């Protein structure tokens, strides 16, 4: 085949240009194709421009009933064995001489293990004790996202950190990287799993399951952009703090009434 | 000639590649991340996650069919306790008629009310092993208000019946299993204790000790009403 120089040059410029156009446009094309099969949630609900979610916990109200842990497991299909959990409740006991004991029962097949004897450990007399619910903080600077080698975990447009179970290779880097211990490896799917603030509920305008069943209003959820949302009100009216603020992860779960020493 | 074209083309490719990387790559990387089309996969994951099915329907949904329970609950101390905190997830019950959980054991109430040092002092707590240990909690407390308010245990006051008589169940809703109905006429039978006292011929259950005769009808109503 014989090609003149002029024709060859024109062809190569066209190819190059076409390539660039395709590279720039392909995500849009792919997205349009995908949106055709998946129906439902309007995209606006998912974007950050629409909502910026926040979570608050009033530690002074928690009664440690574990209804939140139960609801989370049943809502999200978390394995029922006690060692797997997306949210959990820790019991702190602080003795007269300042020693701190932490334990956490979990909700299993048969309800919460109803232990919780009033402690007296190694001769330490418990002076005060209280419950602290924990869950994923959906950090503004998430270490788990940084370490993922396959970009399976990422910050969704409404600020929640999600895991793409199809891309996750189960390497557990993120589990180690999370300073709050919020992640675990699902034994059935072999992918990393964590709390999503019930992404499928909040994008439908419902509350996360744990918030919905909390009998004493210790868990509060809402839009940080709405000054009248319950979460903004709690943060405005109470003294709140976040966990391990020194790490610079910028968590989005605010705690009211938290005792020093809780991490 | 052929060789010349090849060289020129190679140069062209190298130059455009370099210029492209230098000009475009940082912006694209910032926008899209390292992997081609990453944003697309993320959008797809957002979509997929948002479409997962829900299990907890919410108390408002329950009220559509269980109006009596809902109304009683709204006026009870358990107002802040979602139906599904006690009855478990209800979406399958609403959609497919699956049985919700109905645990009336002492332990079920104890999950919240058993006395624990770590519970806030203001929260009402009882010692599960001590508090009327022979009876089920629901013999004296109704978790959903209605006929026996949660804290209306033994009505101790001699309030007029209109204060304590519960409003009848609205027709067309599921009849709650309240206290047993009175199967007989009340004409000439106002002194209930004559027959239902502990020495009568149809004595009331042991948990009734202390219930005054004029309060029987705040819980028991005539059959068919």
Coordinates of C-alpha atoms in Angstrom, one line a residue:
Chain A
X1 CA 0.0 0.0 0.0
X2 CA 1.3 3.4 -0.9
X3 CA 0.4 6.5 1.0
X4 CA 1.4 10.0 0.3
X5 CA 3.1 11.9 3.1
X6 CA 0.3 14.5 3.2
X7 CA -2.4 11.8 3.4
X8 CA -0.4 10.0 6.1
X9 CA 0.0 13.1 8.2
X10 CA -3.7 13.9 7.9
X11 CA -4.6 10.4 8.9
X12 CA -2.4 10.4 12.0
X13 CA -3.7 13.7 13.2
X14 CA -7.2 12.5 12.8
X15 CA -6.5 9.3 14.7
X16 CA -4.8 11.2 17.5
X17 CA -7.6 13.7 17.7
X18 CA -10.2 10.9 17.8
X19 CA -8.3 9.2 20.5
X20 CA -8.2 12.3 22.7
X21 CA -12.0 12.9 22.1
X22 CA -12.7 9.3 23.1
X23 CA -10.6 9.4 26.2
X24 CA -12.3 12.6 27.4
X25 CA -15.8 11.4 26.5
X26 CA -15.7 7.8 27.4
X27 CA -16.7 8.1 31.1
X28 CA -19.8 10.1 30.0
X29 CA -20.6 7.4 27.5
X30 CA -20.1 4.6 29.9
X31 CA -22.1 6.3 32.6
X32 CA -25.0 6.9 30.2
X33 CA -24.9 3.2 29.2
X34 CA -24.8 2.1 32.9
X35 CA -27.6 4.4 33.9
X36 CA -29.9 2.8 31.4
X37 CA -29.9 -0.5 33.2
X38 CA -29.9 0.9 36.7
X39 CA -33.0 2.8 37.5
X40 CA -34.3 4.5 40.6
X41 CA -32.4 7.0 42.7
X42 CA -32.3 10.4 41.1
X43 CA -28.7 11.5 40.8
X44 CA -29.3 14.7 42.7
X45 CA -29.9 12.7 45.9
X46 CA -26.4 11.3 45.7
X47 CA -24.4 14.4 45.2
X48 CA -22.7 16.3 47.8
X49 CA -24.2 19.6 46.5
X50 CA -27.5 18.3 47.7
X51 CA -26.7 17.0 51.2
X52 CA -23.7 16.8 53.4
X53 CA -24.5 14.2 56.0
X54 CA -23.4 14.3 59.6
X55 CA -23.8 12.0 62.6
X56 CA -23.8 12.8 66.3
X57 CA -23.8 10.6 69.4
X58 CA -25.0 11.7 72.8
X59 CA -23.1 9.4 75.0
X60 CA -25.0 10.4 78.1
X61 CA -28.2 8.9 76.7
X62 CA -27.0 5.5 75.6
X63 CA -28.4 2.6 77.6
X64 CA -26.3 -0.1 75.9
X65 CA -29.4 -2.1 74.7
X66 CA -27.6 -3.0 71.4
X67 CA -30.8 -2.5 69.3
X68 CA -28.6 -0.4 67.0
X69 CA -26.2 -3.3 66.5
X70 CA -29.0 -5.7 65.8
X71 CA -30.7 -3.3 63.4
X72 CA -27.4 -2.7 61.6
X73 CA -26.8 -6.4 61.1
X74 CA -30.2 -7.3 59.9
X75 CA -30.5 -4.2 57.7
X76 CA -27.1 -4.7 56.0
X77 CA -26.8 -8.5 56.0
X78 CA -23.8 -8.5 58.3
X79 CA -22.8 -12.0 59.5
X80 CA -24.4 -12.6 62.9
X81 CA -21.3 -13.9 64.6
X82 CA -20.4 -11.4 67.4
X83 CA -17.0 -10.6 65.9
X84 CA -18.4 -9.1 62.7
X85 CA -20.0 -5.7 63.1
X86 CA -20.3 -2.4 61.3
X87 CA -21.4 -0.6 64.5
X88 CA -20.8 -1.6 68.0
X89 CA -21.2 -0.3 71.6
X90 CA -18.2 -0.2 74.0
X91 CA -18.6 -0.2 77.8
X92 CA -16.1 1.9 79.6
X93 CA -15.4 1.5 83.3
X94 CA -13.2 4.0 85.0
X95 CA -12.1 3.2 88.5
X96 CA -11.4 5.4 91.5
X97 CA -7.7 5.3 90.8
X98 CA -8.1 6.2 87.1
X99 CA -7.7 2.7 85.6
X100 CA -9.8 2.3 82.4
X101 CA -11.4 -0.9 81.3
X102 CA -13.2 -1.3 78.0
X103 CA -15.3 -4.2 76.8
X104 CA -17.9 -4.7 74.2
X105 CA -20.5 -7.5 73.9
X106 CA -22.0 -7.8 70.5
X107 CA -25.3 -8.8 69.1
X108 CA -25.4 -12.3 67.9
X109 CA -28.0 -14.9 66.9
X110 CA -29.6 -14.9 70.3
X111 CA -29.6 -11.2 71.0
X112 CA -27.1 -9.3 73.1
X113 CA -25.1 -11.5 75.4
X114 CA -26.7 -10.2 78.5
X115 CA -23.6 -10.1 80.7
X116 CA -22.5 -6.8 82.0
X117 CA -21.9 -7.7 85.6
X118 CA -20.9 -4.6 87.5
X119 CA -17.2 -4.9 87.4
X120 CA -14.6 -5.2 90.1
X121 CA -11.4 -6.0 88.3
X122 CA -8.0 -6.8 89.8
X123 CA -9.0 -5.0 92.9
X124 CA -10.1 -1.8 91.1
X125 CA -13.5 -0.6 92.3
X126 CA -15.4 0.9 89.4
X127 CA -16.2 4.5 90.0
X128 CA -18.1 5.4 86.9
X129 CA -19.1 3.5 83.8
X130 CA -20.9 4.4 80.6
X131 CA -21.5 3.2 77.0
X132 CA -19.9 4.6 73.9
X133 CA -21.4 3.7 70.5
X134 CA -19.0 3.5 67.6
X135 CA -19.3 3.4 63.9
X136 CA -17.4 4.5 60.7
X137 CA -16.6 8.2 61.0
X138 CA -16.7 8.8 57.2
X139 CA -13.6 10.9 57.5
X140 CA -13.0 13.9 55.4
X141 CA -9.4 12.7 55.0
X142 CA -9.9 8.9 54.9
X143 CA -6.7 6.9 55.4
X144 CA -8.5 3.8 54.2
X145 CA -9.0 5.4 50.8
X146 CA -5.4 6.4 50.5
X147 CA -4.0 2.9 51.1
X148 CA -6.4 1.0 48.8
X149 CA -4.2 -0.4 46.0
X150 CA -7.1 -0.9 43.6
X151 CA -9.2 2.1 44.3
X152 CA -12.1 -0.1 45.5
X153 CA -12.9 2.2 48.3
X154 CA -13.6 5.9 47.7
X155 CA -15.5 8.9 48.9
X156 CA -18.9 9.1 47.4
X157 CA -20.3 12.4 46.3
X158 CA -22.4 12.8 49.4
X159 CA -19.3 12.4 51.6
X160 CA -19.9 8.7 52.6
X161 CA -17.0 6.3 52.1
X162 CA -18.1 3.3 50.1
X163 CA -16.5 0.0 49.1
X164 CA -16.9 -1.5 45.6
X165 CA -17.1 -5.2 46.4
X166 CA -16.4 -6.1 42.8
X167 CA -13.0 -4.4 42.8
X168 CA -11.9 -5.1 46.3
X169 CA -9.2 -7.8 46.4
X170 CA -9.4 -8.4 50.2
X171 CA -5.9 -7.4 50.9
X172 CA -6.9 -5.9 54.3
X173 CA -4.7 -2.8 54.0
X174 CA -7.7 -0.6 54.7
X175 CA -8.6 -2.6 57.8
X176 CA -5.2 -1.9 59.2
X177 CA -5.2 1.7 58.1
X178 CA -8.4 2.7 59.8
X179 CA -7.5 4.3 63.2
X180 CA -11.0 3.6 64.5
X181 CA -11.2 -0.1 63.8
X182 CA -14.3 0.4 61.7
X183 CA -13.6 -2.2 59.0
X184 CA -13.6 -6.0 58.8
X185 CA -13.3 -8.7 56.2
X186 CA -16.6 -10.3 55.4
X187 CA -16.0 -14.0 55.8
X188 CA -18.5 -14.9 53.1
X189 CA -17.6 -12.4 50.3
X190 CA -14.0 -12.0 51.3
X191 CA -14.1 -8.3 50.7
X192 CA -13.6 -5.4 53.2
X193 CA -16.8 -4.1 54.7
X194 CA -17.8 -1.2 56.8
X195 CA -20.7 1.1 57.9
X196 CA -22.1 3.3 55.1
X197 CA -24.5 5.2 57.3
X198 CA -27.0 3.0 55.5
X199 CA -26.3 4.6 52.2
X200 CA -29.3 2.8 50.6
X201 CA -31.6 4.3 53.2
X202 CA -30.3 7.9 53.4
X203 CA -30.4 8.2 49.6
X204 CA -34.1 7.2 49.9
X205 CA -34.7 9.9 52.5
X206 CA -34.8 7.4 55.4
X207 CA -32.8 7.4 58.6
X208 CA -29.9 4.9 59.1
X209 CA -31.4 1.8 60.7
X210 CA -29.4 2.3 64.0
X211 CA -30.7 5.8 64.4
X212 CA -34.3 4.7 63.7
X213 CA -34.3 2.0 66.4
X214 CA -32.4 3.9 69.1
X215 CA -35.0 4.1 71.9
X216 CA -33.4 7.0 73.7
X217 CA -32.2 9.3 70.9
X218 CA -28.5 8.8 71.5
X219 CA -27.9 8.6 67.8
X220 CA -28.6 11.6 65.7
X221 CA -28.3 11.9 62.0
X222 CA -29.0 14.7 59.5
X223 CA -27.9 17.2 56.9
X224 CA -25.0 19.4 58.0
X225 CA -26.2 22.0 55.5
X226 CA -29.5 22.5 57.2
X227 CA -29.1 24.6 60.3
X228 CA -32.3 23.1 61.7
X229 CA -31.3 19.5 61.3
X230 CA -31.1 17.5 64.5
X231 CA -27.4 16.9 64.1
X232 CA -26.6 20.6 63.6
X233 CA -28.8 21.5 66.6
X234 CA -27.0 19.0 68.8
X235 CA -23.6 20.3 67.7
X236 CA -24.7 23.9 68.2
X237 CA -26.2 23.4 71.6
X238 CA -23.9 20.8 73.2
X239 CA -20.1 20.6 73.7
X240 CA -19.0 18.0 71.1
X241 CA -15.8 16.5 70.0
X242 CA -14.5 13.9 67.5
X243 CA -12.4 10.8 68.1
X244 CA -8.6 11.1 67.7
X245 CA -8.8 14.6 66.2
X246 CA -5.0 14.8 66.4
X247 CA -4.7 12.3 63.5
X248 CA -6.1 14.9 61.1
X249 CA -8.6 12.5 59.6
X250 CA -11.4 15.0 60.2
X251 CA -14.1 12.5 61.3
X252 CA -17.8 13.4 60.7
X253 CA -19.2 11.6 63.8
X254 CA -19.5 14.1 66.7
X255 CA -19.7 13.0 70.3
X256 CA -21.5 14.9 73.1
X257 CA -20.7 14.3 76.7
X258 CA -17.6 12.3 76.0
X259 CA -15.3 11.4 78.9
X260 CA -11.6 12.1 78.5
X261 CA -9.8 8.9 77.8
X262 CA -12.3 7.5 75.3
X263 CA -10.6 6.9 72.0
Chain B
X1 CA 11.2 8.0 1.8
X2 CA 9.5 5.3 3.8
X3 CA 12.2 5.5 6.4
X4 CA 11.9 9.3 6.6
X5 CA 8.2 9.1 7.2
X6 CA 8.7 6.6 10.0
X7 CA 11.3 8.9 11.7
X8 CA 9.0 11.9 11.4
X9 CA 6.1 10.0 12.7
X10 CA 8.0 8.7 15.7
X11 CA 9.2 12.2 16.5
X12 CA 5.6 13.5 16.2
X13 CA 4.3 10.8 18.5
X14 CA 7.0 11.6 21.1
X15 CA 6.4 15.3 21.0
X16 CA 2.6 15.1 21.2
X17 CA 2.9 12.5 23.9
X18 CA 5.2 14.7 26.0
X19 CA 3.1 17.8 25.4
X20 CA 0.0 15.9 26.2
X21 CA 1.4 14.5 29.4
X22 CA 2.8 17.8 30.5
X23 CA -0.4 19.7 29.8
X24 CA -3.2 17.3 30.3
X25 CA -2.1 14.6 32.7
X26 CA -2.1 16.5 36.0
X27 CA -5.6 17.8 35.4
X28 CA -7.0 14.5 34.3
X29 CA -5.3 12.7 37.2
X30 CA -6.8 15.1 39.6
X31 CA -10.2 14.7 38.1
X32 CA -10.2 11.0 37.5
X33 CA -7.6 9.4 39.6
X34 CA -5.0 7.0 38.3
X35 CA -7.3 4.5 36.7
X36 CA -9.1 5.1 33.5
X37 CA -12.8 5.6 34.0
X38 CA -12.5 5.3 37.8
X39 CA -15.3 7.9 38.2
X40 CA -17.6 5.7 36.2
X41 CA -17.1 2.7 38.4
X42 CA -17.6 4.9 41.5
X43 CA -20.8 6.3 40.1
X44 CA -21.9 2.8 39.4
X45 CA -21.1 1.6 42.9
X46 CA -23.0 4.5 44.4
X47 CA -26.0 3.6 42.3
X48 CA -25.7 -0.1 43.1
X49 CA -25.3 0.5 46.8
X50 CA -28.3 3.0 46.9
X51 CA -30.6 0.3 45.4
X52 CA -30.0 -2.3 48.1
X53 CA -33.3 -3.4 49.7
X54 CA -34.4 -2.0 53.1
X55 CA -35.4 -4.1 56.0
X56 CA -36.7 -1.6 58.6
X57 CA -39.9 0.1 57.4
X58 CA -40.4 2.7 60.1
X59 CA -43.2 3.1 62.7
X60 CA -45.2 5.3 60.4
X61 CA -45.7 2.4 58.1
X62 CA -46.9 0.1 60.9
X63 CA -49.6 2.7 61.9
X64 CA -51.4 2.1 58.6
X65 CA -52.7 -1.3 59.7
X66 CA -52.1 -1.4 63.5
X67 CA -53.9 1.8 64.4
X68 CA -54.8 0.7 67.9
X69 CA -51.3 -0.2 68.8
X70 CA -50.0 2.9 67.2
X71 CA -52.4 5.2 69.0
X72 CA -51.7 3.6 72.3
X73 CA -48.0 3.7 71.7
X74 CA -48.1 7.4 70.8
X75 CA -49.5 8.2 74.2
X76 CA -47.2 5.9 76.1
X77 CA -43.7 6.2 77.5
X78 CA -42.6 4.1 74.7
X79 CA -43.2 6.8 72.2
X80 CA -39.5 7.1 71.6
X81 CA -39.1 3.4 71.0
X82 CA -39.7 2.4 67.4
X83 CA -42.1 -0.5 66.8
X84 CA -39.3 -2.3 65.1
X85 CA -36.9 -1.9 68.1
X86 CA -39.2 -4.5 69.8
X87 CA -40.6 -6.3 66.8
X88 CA -37.5 -6.6 64.6
X89 CA -37.4 -5.5 61.0
X90 CA -40.8 -5.2 59.4
X91 CA -40.4 -4.7 55.7
X92 CA -40.8 -8.4 54.9
X93 CA -43.9 -8.4 57.1
X94 CA -45.4 -5.4 55.3
X95 CA -44.5 -6.7 51.8
X96 CA -44.9 -10.4 52.1
X97 CA -46.8 -11.0 55.3
X98 CA -43.8 -12.6 57.1
X99 CA -44.3 -12.9 60.8
X100 CA -42.6 -10.2 62.8
X101 CA -40.9 -11.1 66.0
X102 CA -43.2 -11.1 69.0
X103 CA -41.0 -11.6 72.0
X104 CA -42.8 -10.9 75.3
X105 CA -40.3 -12.6 77.5
X106 CA -38.9 -10.9 80.6
X107 CA -35.5 -10.9 79.0
X108 CA -36.8 -8.9 76.0
X109 CA -37.8 -6.1 78.2
X110 CA -34.7 -6.5 80.3
X111 CA -32.5 -5.7 77.2
X112 CA -33.4 -2.1 77.9
X113 CA -34.7 -2.1 81.5
X114 CA -32.4 -4.4 83.4
X115 CA -30.4 -2.5 86.0
X116 CA -26.8 -1.8 84.9
X117 CA -24.2 0.4 86.4
X118 CA -23.3 1.8 83.0
X119 CA -26.9 2.9 82.2
X120 CA -27.7 6.6 82.8
X121 CA -29.3 6.9 86.3
X122 CA -32.3 8.8 85.0
X123 CA -33.4 5.8 82.8
X124 CA -36.1 3.7 84.5
X125 CA -34.5 0.4 85.4
X126 CA -35.6 -2.6 87.4
X127 CA -33.7 -5.6 88.7
X128 CA -34.9 -8.4 86.4
X129 CA -34.3 -11.0 89.1
X130 CA -36.3 -9.2 91.7
X131 CA -39.1 -7.2 90.1
X132 CA -42.2 -9.3 90.3
X133 CA -40.1 -12.3 89.2
X134 CA -43.0 -14.8 88.9
X135 CA -44.9 -13.0 86.2
X136 CA -44.4 -11.8 82.6
X137 CA -43.9 -8.1 82.4
X138 CA -46.9 -7.8 80.0
X139 CA -49.3 -9.0 82.7
X140 CA -48.9 -5.6 84.3
X141 CA -47.4 -3.3 81.7
X142 CA -48.6 -2.9 78.2
X143 CA -45.6 -2.0 76.0
X144 CA -47.8 -0.3 73.5
X145 CA -50.0 1.6 75.9
X146 CA -53.6 1.0 74.8
X147 CA -55.7 -0.6 77.6
X148 CA -53.0 -0.8 80.1
X149 CA -50.7 2.2 79.8
X150 CA -47.1 1.3 80.0
X151 CA -46.8 2.7 83.5
X152 CA -50.5 2.1 84.4
X153 CA -49.8 -0.9 86.4
X154 CA -52.3 -1.6 89.0
X155 CA -54.5 1.4 88.8
X156 CA -54.2 2.6 92.3
X157 CA -56.4 5.7 92.2
X158 CA -60.1 5.4 92.3
X159 CA -60.4 7.6 89.2
X160 CA -63.8 7.7 87.5
X161 CA -64.2 5.1 84.8
X162 CA -64.2 7.8 82.1
X163 CA -60.6 8.6 83.0
X164 CA -59.4 5.1 82.6
X165 CA -61.8 3.4 80.2
X166 CA -59.9 3.0 77.0
X167 CA -61.5 4.1 73.8
X168 CA -62.9 1.2 71.8
X169 CA -60.8 -0.3 69.0
X170 CA -61.7 1.3 65.7
X171 CA -63.5 -1.2 63.4
X172 CA -61.6 -2.7 60.5
X173 CA -58.3 -2.9 62.3
X174 CA -56.7 -5.9 63.8
X175 CA -58.1 -6.7 67.2
X176 CA -55.3 -6.5 69.7
X177 CA -55.2 -9.3 72.3
X178 CA -56.0 -7.2 75.3
X179 CA -57.2 -8.6 78.6
X180 CA -59.9 -11.2 78.3
X181 CA -63.4 -9.9 77.6
X182 CA -66.3 -10.3 80.0
X183 CA -68.4 -13.1 78.6
X184 CA -71.5 -12.4 80.7
X185 CA -74.0 -9.6 81.2
X186 CA -73.2 -7.1 83.8
X187 CA -76.7 -6.5 85.0
X188 CA -76.8 -7.1 88.7
X189 CA -73.2 -8.1 88.7
X190 CA -71.5 -4.8 89.6
X191 CA -69.8 -6.4 92.6
X192 CA -67.3 -8.3 90.6
X193 CA -65.3 -9.4 93.7
X194 CA -68.3 -11.5 95.0
X195 CA -67.6 -14.0 92.3
X196 CA -64.1 -13.2 91.1
X197 CA -62.4 -12.5 94.5
X198 CA -60.0 -15.1 95.7
X199 CA -62.8 -16.9 97.6
X200 CA -65.3 -16.6 94.7
X201 CA -66.1 -19.5 92.4
X202 CA -64.3 -18.0 89.4
X203 CA -61.3 -16.4 91.2
X204 CA -59.2 -14.0 89.2
X205 CA -55.5 -14.8 88.7
X206 CA -53.0 -14.3 91.4
X207 CA -51.4 -11.2 89.7
X208 CA -54.7 -9.4 90.4
X209 CA -54.2 -9.1 94.1
X210 CA -54.7 -5.5 95.1
X211 CA -56.9 -4.5 92.1
X212 CA -59.9 -2.7 93.4
X213 CA -63.4 -3.9 92.3
X214 CA -64.3 -0.6 90.7
X215 CA -61.4 -0.7 88.3
X216 CA -62.0 -4.1 86.7
X217 CA -63.8 -2.5 83.7
X218 CA -60.9 -0.2 82.9
X219 CA -59.2 -3.3 81.6
X220 CA -62.0 -5.8 81.0
X221 CA -64.8 -4.9 78.7
X222 CA -68.0 -6.6 77.7
X223 CA -67.6 -9.1 74.9
X224 CA -68.5 -7.6 71.5
X225 CA -67.8 -4.0 72.5

